[in-house]
Structures are given as structure tokens and as C-alpha cells.
CSV table of C-alpha atoms in Angstrom, one decimal:
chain,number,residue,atom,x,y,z
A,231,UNK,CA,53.8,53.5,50.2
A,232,UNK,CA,52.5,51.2,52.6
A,233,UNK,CA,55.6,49.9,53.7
A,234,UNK,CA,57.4,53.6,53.8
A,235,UNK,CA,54.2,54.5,55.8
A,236,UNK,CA,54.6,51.8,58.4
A,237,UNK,CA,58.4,52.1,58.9
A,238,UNK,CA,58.2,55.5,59.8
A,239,UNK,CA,55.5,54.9,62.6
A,240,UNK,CA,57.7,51.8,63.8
A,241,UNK,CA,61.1,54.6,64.2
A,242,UNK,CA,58.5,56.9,65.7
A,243,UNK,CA,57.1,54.7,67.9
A,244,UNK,CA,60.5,53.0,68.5
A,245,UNK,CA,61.8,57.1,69.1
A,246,UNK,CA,59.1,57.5,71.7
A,247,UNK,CA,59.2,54.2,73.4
A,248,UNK,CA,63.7,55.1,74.2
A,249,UNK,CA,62.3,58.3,75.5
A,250,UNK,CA,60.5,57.0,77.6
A,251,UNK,CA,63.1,55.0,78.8
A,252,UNK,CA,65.6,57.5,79.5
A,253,UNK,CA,62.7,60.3,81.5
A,254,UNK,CA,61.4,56.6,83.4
A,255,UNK,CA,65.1,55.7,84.4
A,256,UNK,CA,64.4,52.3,82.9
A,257,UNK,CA,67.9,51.3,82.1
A,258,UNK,CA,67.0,47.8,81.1
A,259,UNK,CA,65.0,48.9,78.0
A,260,UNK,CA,67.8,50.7,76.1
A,261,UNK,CA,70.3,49.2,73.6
A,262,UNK,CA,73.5,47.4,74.5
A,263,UNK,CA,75.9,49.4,73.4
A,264,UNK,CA,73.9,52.4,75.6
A,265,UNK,CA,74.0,50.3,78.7
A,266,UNK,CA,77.6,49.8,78.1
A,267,UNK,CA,78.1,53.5,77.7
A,268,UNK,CA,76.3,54.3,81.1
A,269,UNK,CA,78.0,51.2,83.1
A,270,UNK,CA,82.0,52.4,81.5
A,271,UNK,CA,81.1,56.3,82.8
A,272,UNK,CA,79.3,55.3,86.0
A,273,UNK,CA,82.4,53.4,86.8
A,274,UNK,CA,84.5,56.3,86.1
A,275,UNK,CA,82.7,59.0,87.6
A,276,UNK,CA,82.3,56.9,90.9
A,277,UNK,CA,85.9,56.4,90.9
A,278,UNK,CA,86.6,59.6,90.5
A,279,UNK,CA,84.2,60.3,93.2
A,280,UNK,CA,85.9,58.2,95.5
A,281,UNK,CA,88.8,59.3,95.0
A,282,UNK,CA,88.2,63.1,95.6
A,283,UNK,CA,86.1,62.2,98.5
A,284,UNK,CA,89.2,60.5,100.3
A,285,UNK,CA,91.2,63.4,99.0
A,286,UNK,CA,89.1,65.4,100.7
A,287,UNK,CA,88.4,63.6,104.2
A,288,UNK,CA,92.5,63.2,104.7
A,289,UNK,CA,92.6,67.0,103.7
A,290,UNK,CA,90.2,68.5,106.4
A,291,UNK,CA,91.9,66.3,108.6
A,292,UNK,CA,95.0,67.7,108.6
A,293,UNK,CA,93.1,71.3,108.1
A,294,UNK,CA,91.6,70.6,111.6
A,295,UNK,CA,95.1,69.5,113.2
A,296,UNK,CA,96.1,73.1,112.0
A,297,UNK,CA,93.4,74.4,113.1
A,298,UNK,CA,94.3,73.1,116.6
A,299,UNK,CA,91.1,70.8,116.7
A,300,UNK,CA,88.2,72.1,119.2
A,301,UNK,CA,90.4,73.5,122.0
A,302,UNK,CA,92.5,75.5,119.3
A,303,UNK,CA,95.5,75.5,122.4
A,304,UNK,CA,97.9,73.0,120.1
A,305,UNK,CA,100.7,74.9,117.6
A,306,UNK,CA,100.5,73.4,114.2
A,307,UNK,CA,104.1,71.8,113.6
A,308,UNK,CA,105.9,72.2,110.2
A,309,UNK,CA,105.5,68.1,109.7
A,310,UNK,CA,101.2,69.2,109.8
A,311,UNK,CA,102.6,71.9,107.4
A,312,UNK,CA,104.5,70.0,104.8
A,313,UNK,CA,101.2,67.2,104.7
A,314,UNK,CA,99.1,69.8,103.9
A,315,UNK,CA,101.4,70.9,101.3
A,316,UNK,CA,101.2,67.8,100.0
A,317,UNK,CA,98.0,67.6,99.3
A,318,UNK,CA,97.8,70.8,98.2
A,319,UNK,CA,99.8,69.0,95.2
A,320,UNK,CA,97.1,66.1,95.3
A,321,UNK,CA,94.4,68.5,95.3
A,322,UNK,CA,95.8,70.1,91.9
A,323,UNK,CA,96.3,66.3,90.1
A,324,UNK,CA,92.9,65.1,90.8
A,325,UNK,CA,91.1,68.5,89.6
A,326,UNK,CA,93.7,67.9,86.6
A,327,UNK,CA,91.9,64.6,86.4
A,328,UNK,CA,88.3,65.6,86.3
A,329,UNK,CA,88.8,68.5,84.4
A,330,UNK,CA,90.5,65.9,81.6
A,331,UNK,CA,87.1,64.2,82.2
A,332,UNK,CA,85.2,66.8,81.5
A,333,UNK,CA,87.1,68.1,78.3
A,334,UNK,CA,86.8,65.1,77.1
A,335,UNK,CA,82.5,64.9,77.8
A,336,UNK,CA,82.6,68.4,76.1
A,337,UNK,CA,84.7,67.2,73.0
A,338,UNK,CA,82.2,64.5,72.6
A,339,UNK,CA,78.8,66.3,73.1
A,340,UNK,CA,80.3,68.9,70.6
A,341,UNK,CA,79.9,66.3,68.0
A,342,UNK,CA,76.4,65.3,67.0
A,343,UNK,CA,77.8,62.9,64.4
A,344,UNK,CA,79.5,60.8,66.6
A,345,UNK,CA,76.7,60.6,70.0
A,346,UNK,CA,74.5,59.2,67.0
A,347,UNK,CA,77.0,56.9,66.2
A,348,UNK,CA,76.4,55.7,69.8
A,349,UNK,CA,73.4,53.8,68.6
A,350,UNK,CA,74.9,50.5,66.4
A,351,UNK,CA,71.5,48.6,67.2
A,352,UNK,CA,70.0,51.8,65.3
A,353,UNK,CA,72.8,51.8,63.1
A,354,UNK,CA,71.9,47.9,62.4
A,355,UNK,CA,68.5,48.2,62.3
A,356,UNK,CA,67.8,51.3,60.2
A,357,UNK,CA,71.0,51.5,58.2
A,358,UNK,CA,69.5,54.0,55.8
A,359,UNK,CA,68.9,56.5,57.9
A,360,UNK,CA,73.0,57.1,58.9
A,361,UNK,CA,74.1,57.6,54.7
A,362,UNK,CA,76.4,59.6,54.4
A,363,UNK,CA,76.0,62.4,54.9
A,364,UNK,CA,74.0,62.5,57.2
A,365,UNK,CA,70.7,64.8,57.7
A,366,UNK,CA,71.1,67.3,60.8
A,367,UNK,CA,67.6,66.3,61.4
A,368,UNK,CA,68.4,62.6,61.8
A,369,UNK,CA,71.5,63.6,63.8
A,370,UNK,CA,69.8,65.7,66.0
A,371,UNK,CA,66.8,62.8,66.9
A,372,UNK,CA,69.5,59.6,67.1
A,373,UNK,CA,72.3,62.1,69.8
A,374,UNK,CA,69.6,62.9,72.0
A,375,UNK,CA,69.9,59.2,74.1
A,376,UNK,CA,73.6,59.3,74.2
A,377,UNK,CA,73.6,63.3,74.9
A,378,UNK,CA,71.2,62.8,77.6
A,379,UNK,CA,73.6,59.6,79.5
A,380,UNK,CA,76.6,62.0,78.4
A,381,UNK,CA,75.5,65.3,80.3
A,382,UNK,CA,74.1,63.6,83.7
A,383,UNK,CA,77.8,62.1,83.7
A,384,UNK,CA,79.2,65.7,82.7
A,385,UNK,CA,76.9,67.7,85.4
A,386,UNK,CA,78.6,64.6,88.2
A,387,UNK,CA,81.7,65.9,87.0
A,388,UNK,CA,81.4,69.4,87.0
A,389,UNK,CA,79.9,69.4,90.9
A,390,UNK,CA,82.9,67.4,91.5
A,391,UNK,CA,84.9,70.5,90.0
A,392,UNK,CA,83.0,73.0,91.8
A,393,UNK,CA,83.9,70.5,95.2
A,394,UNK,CA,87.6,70.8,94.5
A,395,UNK,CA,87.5,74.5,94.0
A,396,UNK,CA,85.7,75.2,96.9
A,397,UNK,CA,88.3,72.6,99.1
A,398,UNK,CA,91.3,74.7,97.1
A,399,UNK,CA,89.5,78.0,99.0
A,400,UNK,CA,89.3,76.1,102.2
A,401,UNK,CA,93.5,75.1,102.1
A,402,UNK,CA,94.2,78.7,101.1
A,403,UNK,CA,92.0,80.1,104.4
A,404,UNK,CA,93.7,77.4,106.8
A,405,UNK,CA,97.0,78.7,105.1
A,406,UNK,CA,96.2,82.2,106.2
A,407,UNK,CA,94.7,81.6,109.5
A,408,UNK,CA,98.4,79.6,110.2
A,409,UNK,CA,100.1,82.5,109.0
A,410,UNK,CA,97.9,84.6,111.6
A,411,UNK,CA,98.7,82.5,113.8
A,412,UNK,CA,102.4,82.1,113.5
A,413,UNK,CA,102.5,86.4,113.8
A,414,UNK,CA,100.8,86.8,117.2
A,415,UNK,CA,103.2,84.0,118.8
A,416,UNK,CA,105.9,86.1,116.9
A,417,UNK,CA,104.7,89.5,118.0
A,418,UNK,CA,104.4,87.8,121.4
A,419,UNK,CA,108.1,86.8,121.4
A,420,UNK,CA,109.1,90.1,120.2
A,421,UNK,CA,107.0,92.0,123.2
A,422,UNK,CA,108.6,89.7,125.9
A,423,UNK,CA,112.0,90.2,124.4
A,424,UNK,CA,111.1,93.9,124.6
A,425,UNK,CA,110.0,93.6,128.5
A,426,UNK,CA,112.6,91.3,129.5
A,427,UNK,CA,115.3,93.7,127.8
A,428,UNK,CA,113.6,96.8,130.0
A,429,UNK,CA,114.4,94.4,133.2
A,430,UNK,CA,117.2,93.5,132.1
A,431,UNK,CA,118.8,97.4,131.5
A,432,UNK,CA,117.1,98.6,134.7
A,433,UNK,CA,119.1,95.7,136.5
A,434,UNK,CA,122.4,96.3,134.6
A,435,UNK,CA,122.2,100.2,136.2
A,436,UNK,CA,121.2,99.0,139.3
A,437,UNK,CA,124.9,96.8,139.0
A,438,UNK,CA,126.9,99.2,138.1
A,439,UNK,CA,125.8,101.1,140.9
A,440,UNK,CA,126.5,98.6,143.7
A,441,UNK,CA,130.1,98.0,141.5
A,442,UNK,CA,130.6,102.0,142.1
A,443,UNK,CA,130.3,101.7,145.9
A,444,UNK,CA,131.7,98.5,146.0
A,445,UNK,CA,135.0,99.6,145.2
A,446,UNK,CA,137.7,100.0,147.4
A,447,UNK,CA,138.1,103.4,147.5
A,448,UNK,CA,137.1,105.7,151.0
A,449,UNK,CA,134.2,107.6,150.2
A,450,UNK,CA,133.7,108.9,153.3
A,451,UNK,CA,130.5,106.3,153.8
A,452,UNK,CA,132.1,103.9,155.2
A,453,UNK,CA,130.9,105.5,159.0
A,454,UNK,CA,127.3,105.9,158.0
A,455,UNK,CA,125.1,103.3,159.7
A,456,UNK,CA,122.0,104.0,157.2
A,457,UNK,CA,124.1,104.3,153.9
A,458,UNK,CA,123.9,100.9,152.5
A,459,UNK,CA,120.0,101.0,153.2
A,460,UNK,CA,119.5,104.2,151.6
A,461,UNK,CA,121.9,102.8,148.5
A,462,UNK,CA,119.8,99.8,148.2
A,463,UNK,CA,116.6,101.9,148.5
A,464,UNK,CA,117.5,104.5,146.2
A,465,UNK,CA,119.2,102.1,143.6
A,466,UNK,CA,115.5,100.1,143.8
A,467,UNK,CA,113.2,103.2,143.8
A,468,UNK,CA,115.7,104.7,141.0
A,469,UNK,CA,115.0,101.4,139.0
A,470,UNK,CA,111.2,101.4,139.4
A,471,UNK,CA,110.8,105.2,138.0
A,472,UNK,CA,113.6,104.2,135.4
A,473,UNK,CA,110.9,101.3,134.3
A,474,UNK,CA,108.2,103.0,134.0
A,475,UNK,CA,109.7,105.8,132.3
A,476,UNK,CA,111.0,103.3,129.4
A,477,UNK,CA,107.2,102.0,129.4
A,478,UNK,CA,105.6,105.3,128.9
A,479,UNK,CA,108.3,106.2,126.0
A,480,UNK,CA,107.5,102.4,123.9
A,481,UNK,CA,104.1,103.4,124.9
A,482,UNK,CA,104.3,106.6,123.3
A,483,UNK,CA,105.9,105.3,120.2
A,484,UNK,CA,103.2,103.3,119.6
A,485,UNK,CA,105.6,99.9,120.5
A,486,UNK,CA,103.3,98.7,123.2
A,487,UNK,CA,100.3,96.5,122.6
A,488,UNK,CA,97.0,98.2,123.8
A,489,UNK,CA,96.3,95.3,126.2
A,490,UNK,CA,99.7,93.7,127.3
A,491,UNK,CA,97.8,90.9,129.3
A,492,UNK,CA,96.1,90.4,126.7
A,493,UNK,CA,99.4,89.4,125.1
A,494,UNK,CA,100.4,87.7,128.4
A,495,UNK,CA,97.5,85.6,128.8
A,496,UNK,CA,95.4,85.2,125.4
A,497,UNK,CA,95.4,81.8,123.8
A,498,UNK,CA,96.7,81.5,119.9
């Protein structure tokens, strides 16, 4: 009786004493094999870290190339494009990679059998109390070191998840605002096309005017001192009103931006 009495004060005391350790971050007190645990996931999670991190810097620098840096005046080029592509794919491995990490945390924390088959110097030390099978109470007291070493690492992992997603949102916005971009320096093109068509068609009439009088046929003009000034007059006035009336129809049609210098003179 005496001896049951004192070994379960020496596994409650020895219960309180690891609990201790693991609230007072004193690493050095707990078992081997728990050390071993923490130092294998530490290693892990900081290189998983790492990785994403560098995944991430190279990624919002190519976002801000896009983005046309501080001035925004540069044009992304499709070679900025495909990079960002590229790690687009990256992007989509290493959250493949973390998310394998953290299945694997879950599969593990899942099972209470095998977190309290974490502690072999428990398992050395008190062999009796890990017979087959097993008590839940036992199980639940001997998981709660490796559980709590297991769920800091899994919480690391899961921020790193949340990180990802939030860079995936941030690839998918620089996406868009490229697309925006790449439609106002396409509806610019079409609205100079437009104007330098109207120039074009007003000069084309103004052409085959001068062709008409320029042929050699008498057309009883030939005398008039003022008739190639009021040709060239009429032919330019004719052209001006011509314009304009083009204008006010695209305008009308609703073709014709609200602010053309706007279109003219605003930066992408």
C-alpha cells in the first residue's frame, strides 16, 4: 500500500513537474525523445517558412514590376507576365506542401494512442501504465506533452496557410488590375484609330475634289482669278463642318469617350 501510495505521488509529481515545463518554455527539462520531436518539427516548419517567405518576396516583386513600380508609367511586358505565371504554379506546390504538413499534424493529433506513445522514457519508466489496452484516462494525461509541441507546430503551419491564401488573392488582384490595364491602352488604340480614320475620310473627300478640278477638261474656270482660292477654301471649310458632323454622330452613338483628353493625355 505504501509503495502504490508513493508511486502515484512520484507520476503526479513527475505529471506536474512536465507541465511545468511545457507552460515555462523550459525545453531542457523534457524527455529526449520530446526534444527530438520539437528540434525534427522546428526544422521543418522553419524550412517551410523559408521557403514561402522567398516565394513570397520574389512574388511581390514581380507584382510591383506589373504594377509599374511607384511612377506606374512602365507597361508590364508578357516576359513580367509569364514570371508571374510561374509562380503562380510555385505558389500552388508550396501550399500543396504545408497543407501535406498540416494533414499530417491532424492525422497525428487525431490519435491519442499514438502522442502517448511519444513518451518512451514514460513508456520505460512506468511500463504498467501503457498495457494494453490502454485506459482513456491514461491516454488522455501521457498525449497532453506531445499534443501541446504538436499544435504550436500545427497553428505555425496553419498561419503559413492563411499567408499563402492571402498572397493567392494578392496574384489574382495584380491579374485584374493588368487586365484593366491592357483595356484602356486598347480602348485608347481603338479611339485614335477612330479619330485618325475621321482625318483620314475628311482628307480622302478633300482629294477627290482637287482630282475633279484637276482634270483636263474646260470647266469654264479656267479665267477666274479667285477660283482656285475659293476651291481651296471651300474644300477646307467643307472638311471642317464634315468633321465635326462625324464627331457629333459617334458622339451621339455613345462611341465617344466623355473626356477625349482624358484619353489623350491620362497615364495607364
Amino acid at each position: 500500500g505504501d509503495y502504490d501510495t508513493f508511486l502515484s505521488t512520484s507520476q503526479d509529481y513527475d505529471l506536474d513537474n512536465e507541465w511545468d515545463d511545457i507552460e515555462g518554455m523550459n525545453w531542457i527539462e523534457m524527455p529526449f525523445e520530446l526534444q527530438s520531436v520539437d528540434a525534427v518539427l522546428s526544422s521543418v516548419v522553419k524550412m517551410l517558412i523559408d521557403d514561402s517567405s522567398n516565394l513570397r518576396l520574389r512574388i511581390l516583386t514581380v507584382m510591383e514590376q506589373l504594377r509599374g513600380g511607384e511612377s506606374g508609367l512602365a507597361t508590364p511586358g508578357d516576359h513580367t507576365q509569364d514570371k508571374l505565371r510561374l509562380l503562380k504554379d510555385e505558389v500552388k506546390e508550396m501550399e500543396a506542401r504545408v497543407q501535406g504538413f498540416v494533414r499530417a499534424m491532424n492525422q497525428i493529433l487525431d490519435d491519442e494512442e499514438d502522442m502517448a506513445l511519444m513518451n518512451l522514457s514514460r513508456i520505460v519508466a512506468f511500463p504498467e501504465r501503457f498495457i494494453q489496452p490502454v485506459p482513456e484516462e491514461v491516454l488522455n494525461e501521457e498525449s497532453d506533452e506531445p499534443e501541446l509541441i504538436l499544435e504550436a507546430y500545427l497553428q505555425q503551419s496553419l498561419s503559413e496557410v492563411n499567408a499563402l491564401e492571402l498572397l493567392k488573392g494578392q496574384i489574382l488582384n495584380t491579374e485584374e488590375l493588368v487586365s484593366l490595364q491592357m483595356d484602356t491602352i486598347r480602348n485608347r488604340l481603338l479611339f485614335i484609330n477612330t479619330f485618325v480614320s475621321m482625318v483620314s475620310l475628311c482628307v480622302a473627300i478633300a482629294s477627290m475634289i482637287g482630282s475633279v478640278f484637276g482634270m483636263n477638261l474646260i470647266n469654264h474656270l479656267e479665267d477666274d482669278e479667285q477660283a482656285f482660292a475659293k476651291v481651296v477654301i471651300g474644300t477646307m471649310v467643307g472638311m471642317f463642318f464634315f468633321m465635326i458632323f462625324i464627331t457629333v454622330l459617334i458622339s451621339r452613338a455613345g462611341l465617344m469617350p466623355k473626356n477625349p483628353r482624358k484619353v489623350w493625355y491620362s497615364r495607364i
